[in-house]
Amino acid sequence: MPKTVLTFGTYDVFHVGHLRLLRRAAELGDRLVVGVSADALNVSKKGRAPVFTQDERMEIIAALEMVDDVFVEESLDLKRDYLVEHGADVLAMGDDWEGRFDEFSDICEVVYFPRTPSVSTTEVIEHIASGGVSP
Ligand code: CTP
């Protein structure tokens, strides 16, 4: 049986921290599935709409060589359902979520990776909005 790894995220304004997380996640198994959060979910979760739409963000993620399948994460409350539906053996997340998904360790292995330092979508947006002036 191929080992399936699942990860969730917004992946807006794609950057190297996203790439490294997906690479590390893919190395944990044979098949990487990515739940890309819906536009509406981001508005409620982060208080702003993503720069790129969910269709655009999914198109970018699906084009990556280490990604095998992509779906829209419509609700934060459906994580268990998504894990079961996609046959996840491993849930991999950045350590900004450390401990927050341990409740799923009854159905899959839960792994947290250290975030890549000094880069985030929020910081990229703020950097550009400030005219490219470093903080
Ligand atoms: N991630 C990472 N290293 C970074 C930024 C993100 O490993 N420097 C990981 C997150 O931990 C998550 C995935 O990439 O598992 C998607 O993160 P996302 O929230 O979409 O990106 P951020 O850059 O954190 O976005 P924001 O600034 O809007 O919170």
mmCIF file of C-alpha atoms and ligand atoms in Angstrom:
data_model
loop_
_atom_site.group_PDB
_atom_site.id
_atom_site.type_symbol
_atom_site.label_atom_id
_atom_site.label_comp_id
_atom_site.label_asym_id
_atom_site.label_seq_id
_atom_site.Cartn_x
_atom_site.Cartn_y
_atom_site.Cartn_z
ATOM 1 C CA MET A 1 0.000 0.000 0.000
ATOM 2 C CA PRO A 2 1.419 3.432 -0.901
ATOM 3 C CA LYS A 3 1.890 5.710 2.096
ATOM 4 C CA THR A 4 -0.199 8.886 1.793
ATOM 5 C CA VAL A 5 0.859 12.184 3.369
ATOM 6 C CA LEU A 6 -1.655 15.013 3.738
ATOM 7 C CA THR A 7 -0.990 18.660 4.530
ATOM 8 C CA PHE A 8 -3.196 21.769 4.736
ATOM 9 C CA GLY A 9 -2.436 25.406 4.008
ATOM 10 C CA THR A 10 -3.330 28.595 2.190
ATOM 11 C CA TYR A 11 -0.239 28.798 -0.020
ATOM 12 C CA ASP A 12 -0.994 32.363 -1.062
ATOM 13 C CA VAL A 13 1.833 34.308 -2.756
ATOM 14 C CA PHE A 14 3.859 31.098 -3.018
ATOM 15 C CA HIS A 15 7.306 31.347 -1.388
ATOM 16 C CA VAL A 16 10.299 29.179 -0.476
ATOM 17 C CA GLY A 17 8.907 28.333 2.986
ATOM 18 C CA HIS A 18 5.928 26.706 1.255
ATOM 19 C CA LEU A 19 8.190 24.821 -1.165
ATOM 20 C CA ARG A 20 10.393 23.414 1.605
ATOM 21 C CA LEU A 21 7.395 22.346 3.680
ATOM 22 C CA LEU A 22 5.912 20.459 0.721
ATOM 23 C CA ARG A 23 9.277 18.842 -0.095
ATOM 24 C CA ARG A 24 9.719 17.627 3.465
ATOM 25 C CA ALA A 25 6.141 16.382 3.620
ATOM 26 C CA ALA A 26 6.517 14.452 0.343
ATOM 27 C CA GLU A 27 9.627 12.717 1.668
ATOM 28 C CA LEU A 28 7.544 11.116 4.437
ATOM 29 C CA GLY A 29 5.580 8.920 2.034
ATOM 30 C CA ASP A 30 4.779 7.872 -1.535
ATOM 31 C CA ARG A 31 1.918 10.245 -2.249
ATOM 32 C CA LEU A 32 1.379 13.866 -1.190
ATOM 33 C CA VAL A 33 -2.128 15.339 -1.007
ATOM 34 C CA VAL A 34 -2.588 19.056 -0.249
ATOM 35 C CA GLY A 35 -5.723 20.675 1.156
ATOM 36 C CA VAL A 36 -5.701 24.283 -0.061
ATOM 37 C CA SER A 37 -7.887 26.511 2.076
ATOM 38 C CA ALA A 38 -10.918 28.096 0.450
ATOM 39 C CA ASP A 39 -11.056 31.862 -0.084
ATOM 40 C CA ALA A 40 -13.979 32.181 2.346
ATOM 41 C CA LEU A 41 -12.112 30.187 4.984
ATOM 42 C CA ASN A 42 -9.189 32.623 4.774
ATOM 43 C CA VAL A 43 -11.417 35.618 5.238
ATOM 44 C CA SER A 44 -12.767 34.097 8.447
ATOM 45 C CA LYS A 45 -9.376 32.708 9.600
ATOM 46 C CA LYS A 46 -6.937 35.501 8.694
ATOM 47 C CA GLY A 47 -9.310 38.459 8.337
ATOM 48 C CA ARG A 48 -8.382 39.105 4.705
ATOM 49 C CA ALA A 49 -8.966 37.563 1.301
ATOM 50 C CA PRO A 50 -5.945 35.863 -0.261
ATOM 51 C CA VAL A 51 -4.134 37.724 -3.055
ATOM 52 C CA PHE A 52 -4.668 34.733 -5.355
ATOM 53 C CA THR A 53 -7.962 32.869 -5.618
ATOM 54 C CA GLN A 54 -8.353 29.298 -4.452
ATOM 55 C CA ASP A 55 -8.399 28.112 -8.065
ATOM 56 C CA GLU A 56 -5.129 29.916 -8.804
ATOM 57 C CA ARG A 57 -3.496 28.670 -5.592
ATOM 58 C CA MET A 58 -4.621 25.116 -6.351
ATOM 59 C CA GLU A 59 -3.306 25.362 -9.914
ATOM 60 C CA ILE A 60 0.148 26.332 -8.627
ATOM 61 C CA ILE A 61 0.240 23.582 -5.969
ATOM 62 C CA ALA A 62 -1.019 20.924 -8.407
ATOM 63 C CA ALA A 63 1.776 21.811 -10.845
ATOM 64 C CA LEU A 64 4.518 20.997 -8.325
ATOM 65 C CA GLU A 65 6.364 17.766 -8.991
ATOM 66 C CA MET A 66 6.082 16.494 -5.406
ATOM 67 C CA VAL A 67 2.295 16.994 -5.226
ATOM 68 C CA ASP A 68 -0.016 14.181 -6.348
ATOM 69 C CA ASP A 69 -3.447 15.524 -5.503
ATOM 70 C CA VAL A 70 -5.072 18.792 -4.392
ATOM 71 C CA PHE A 71 -8.468 19.598 -2.916
ATOM 72 C CA VAL A 72 -10.213 22.641 -1.421
ATOM 73 C CA GLU A 73 -10.365 22.783 2.373
ATOM 74 C CA GLU A 74 -13.802 24.300 2.875
ATOM 75 C CA SER A 75 -13.941 24.154 6.686
ATOM 76 C CA LEU A 76 -11.457 23.883 9.544
ATOM 77 C CA ASP A 77 -13.903 21.552 11.273
ATOM 78 C CA LEU A 78 -13.675 18.879 8.577
ATOM 79 C CA LYS A 79 -10.012 17.937 9.041
ATOM 80 C CA ARG A 80 -10.810 14.458 10.334
ATOM 81 C CA ASP A 81 -13.176 13.834 7.409
ATOM 82 C CA TYR A 82 -10.536 14.965 4.900
ATOM 83 C CA LEU A 83 -7.898 12.712 6.471
ATOM 84 C CA VAL A 84 -10.216 9.701 6.251
ATOM 85 C CA GLU A 85 -11.508 10.557 2.769
ATOM 86 C CA HIS A 86 -7.986 10.841 1.328
ATOM 87 C CA GLY A 87 -6.636 7.808 3.201
ATOM 88 C CA ALA A 88 -3.947 9.792 5.006
ATOM 89 C CA ASP A 89 -1.276 7.785 6.810
ATOM 90 C CA VAL A 90 0.555 10.954 7.870
ATOM 91 C CA LEU A 91 -0.578 14.527 8.591
ATOM 92 C CA ALA A 92 2.354 16.919 8.118
ATOM 93 C CA MET A 93 2.224 20.585 9.175
ATOM 94 C CA GLY A 94 4.582 23.448 9.956
ATOM 95 C CA ASP A 95 5.372 23.886 13.635
ATOM 96 C CA ASP A 96 3.296 27.061 13.853
ATOM 97 C CA TRP A 97 0.593 24.417 14.367
ATOM 98 C CA GLU A 98 2.630 22.370 16.914
ATOM 99 C CA GLY A 99 0.291 20.282 19.080
ATOM 100 C CA ARG A 100 -2.871 21.602 17.434
ATOM 101 C CA PHE A 101 -3.480 18.431 15.401
ATOM 102 C CA ASP A 102 -2.413 15.804 17.936
ATOM 103 C CA GLU A 103 -6.070 14.815 18.273
ATOM 104 C CA PHE A 104 -5.769 13.054 14.905
ATOM 105 C CA SER A 105 -2.976 10.731 16.049
ATOM 106 C CA ASP A 106 -5.618 8.017 16.559
ATOM 107 C CA ILE A 107 -6.056 7.749 12.770
ATOM 108 C CA CYS A 108 -2.650 8.832 11.377
ATOM 109 C CA GLU A 109 0.864 9.834 12.298
ATOM 110 C CA VAL A 110 1.076 13.587 13.026
ATOM 111 C CA VAL A 111 4.351 15.338 12.125
ATOM 112 C CA TYR A 112 5.353 18.999 12.595
ATOM 113 C CA PHE A 113 8.247 20.523 10.663
ATOM 114 C CA PRO A 114 10.182 23.615 11.723
ATOM 115 C CA ARG A 115 9.079 26.627 9.665
ATOM 116 C CA THR A 116 11.579 28.204 7.313
ATOM 117 C CA PRO A 117 12.748 31.311 9.181
ATOM 118 C CA SER A 118 12.135 34.887 8.046
ATOM 119 C CA VAL A 119 9.507 34.351 5.349
ATOM 120 C CA SER A 120 5.728 34.354 5.378
ATOM 121 C CA THR A 121 2.986 35.444 3.011
ATOM 122 C CA THR A 122 2.003 38.191 5.448
ATOM 123 C CA GLU A 123 5.561 39.548 5.517
ATOM 124 C CA VAL A 124 5.847 39.461 1.712
ATOM 125 C CA ILE A 125 2.579 41.397 1.352
ATOM 126 C CA GLU A 126 3.658 43.942 3.988
ATOM 127 C CA HIS A 127 7.084 44.299 2.371
ATOM 128 C CA ILE A 128 5.573 45.042 -1.028
ATOM 129 C CA ALA A 129 2.880 47.323 0.428
ATOM 130 C CA SER A 130 5.582 49.360 2.168
ATOM 131 C CA GLY A 131 7.270 49.991 -1.157
ATOM 132 C CA GLY A 132 9.922 47.327 -0.650
ATOM 133 C CA VAL A 133 11.502 49.044 2.360
ATOM 134 C CA SER A 134 12.959 46.402 4.714
ATOM 135 C CA PRO A 135 11.578 46.498 8.280
HETATM 136 N N1 CTP B 1 5.408 27.350 6.225
HETATM 137 C C1 CTP B 1 6.750 27.045 6.549
HETATM 138 N N2 CTP B 1 7.675 28.045 6.637
HETATM 139 C C2 CTP B 1 7.316 29.330 6.404
HETATM 140 C C3 CTP B 1 5.974 29.657 6.055
HETATM 141 C C4 CTP B 1 5.036 28.636 5.974
HETATM 142 O O1 CTP B 1 7.080 25.879 6.769
HETATM 143 N N3 CTP B 1 8.239 30.276 6.512
HETATM 144 C C5 CTP B 1 4.424 26.273 6.167
HETATM 145 C C6 CTP B 1 3.324 26.447 7.220
HETATM 146 O O2 CTP B 1 3.783 25.985 8.480
HETATM 147 C C7 CTP B 1 2.205 25.609 6.634
HETATM 148 C C8 CTP B 1 2.408 25.786 5.105
HETATM 149 O O3 CTP B 1 3.744 26.307 4.936
HETATM 150 O O4 CTP B 1 2.381 24.236 6.972
HETATM 151 C C9 CTP B 1 1.397 26.757 4.515
HETATM 152 O O5 CTP B 1 1.459 27.945 5.284
HETATM 153 P P1 CTP B 1 0.597 29.244 4.998
HETATM 154 O O6 CTP B 1 -0.163 29.606 6.232
HETATM 155 O O7 CTP B 1 -0.140 29.104 3.750
HETATM 156 O O8 CTP B 1 1.789 30.331 4.753
HETATM 157 P P2 CTP B 1 2.315 31.538 5.619
HETATM 158 O O9 CTP B 1 3.469 32.127 4.884
HETATM 159 O O10 CTP B 1 2.550 31.113 7.041
HETATM 160 O O11 CTP B 1 1.078 32.545 5.533
HETATM 161 P P3 CTP B 1 0.593 33.756 6.456
HETATM 162 O O12 CTP B 1 1.721 34.742 6.589
HETATM 163 O O13 CTP B 1 -0.587 34.325 5.702
HETATM 164 O O14 CTP B 1 0.174 33.163 7.795
#
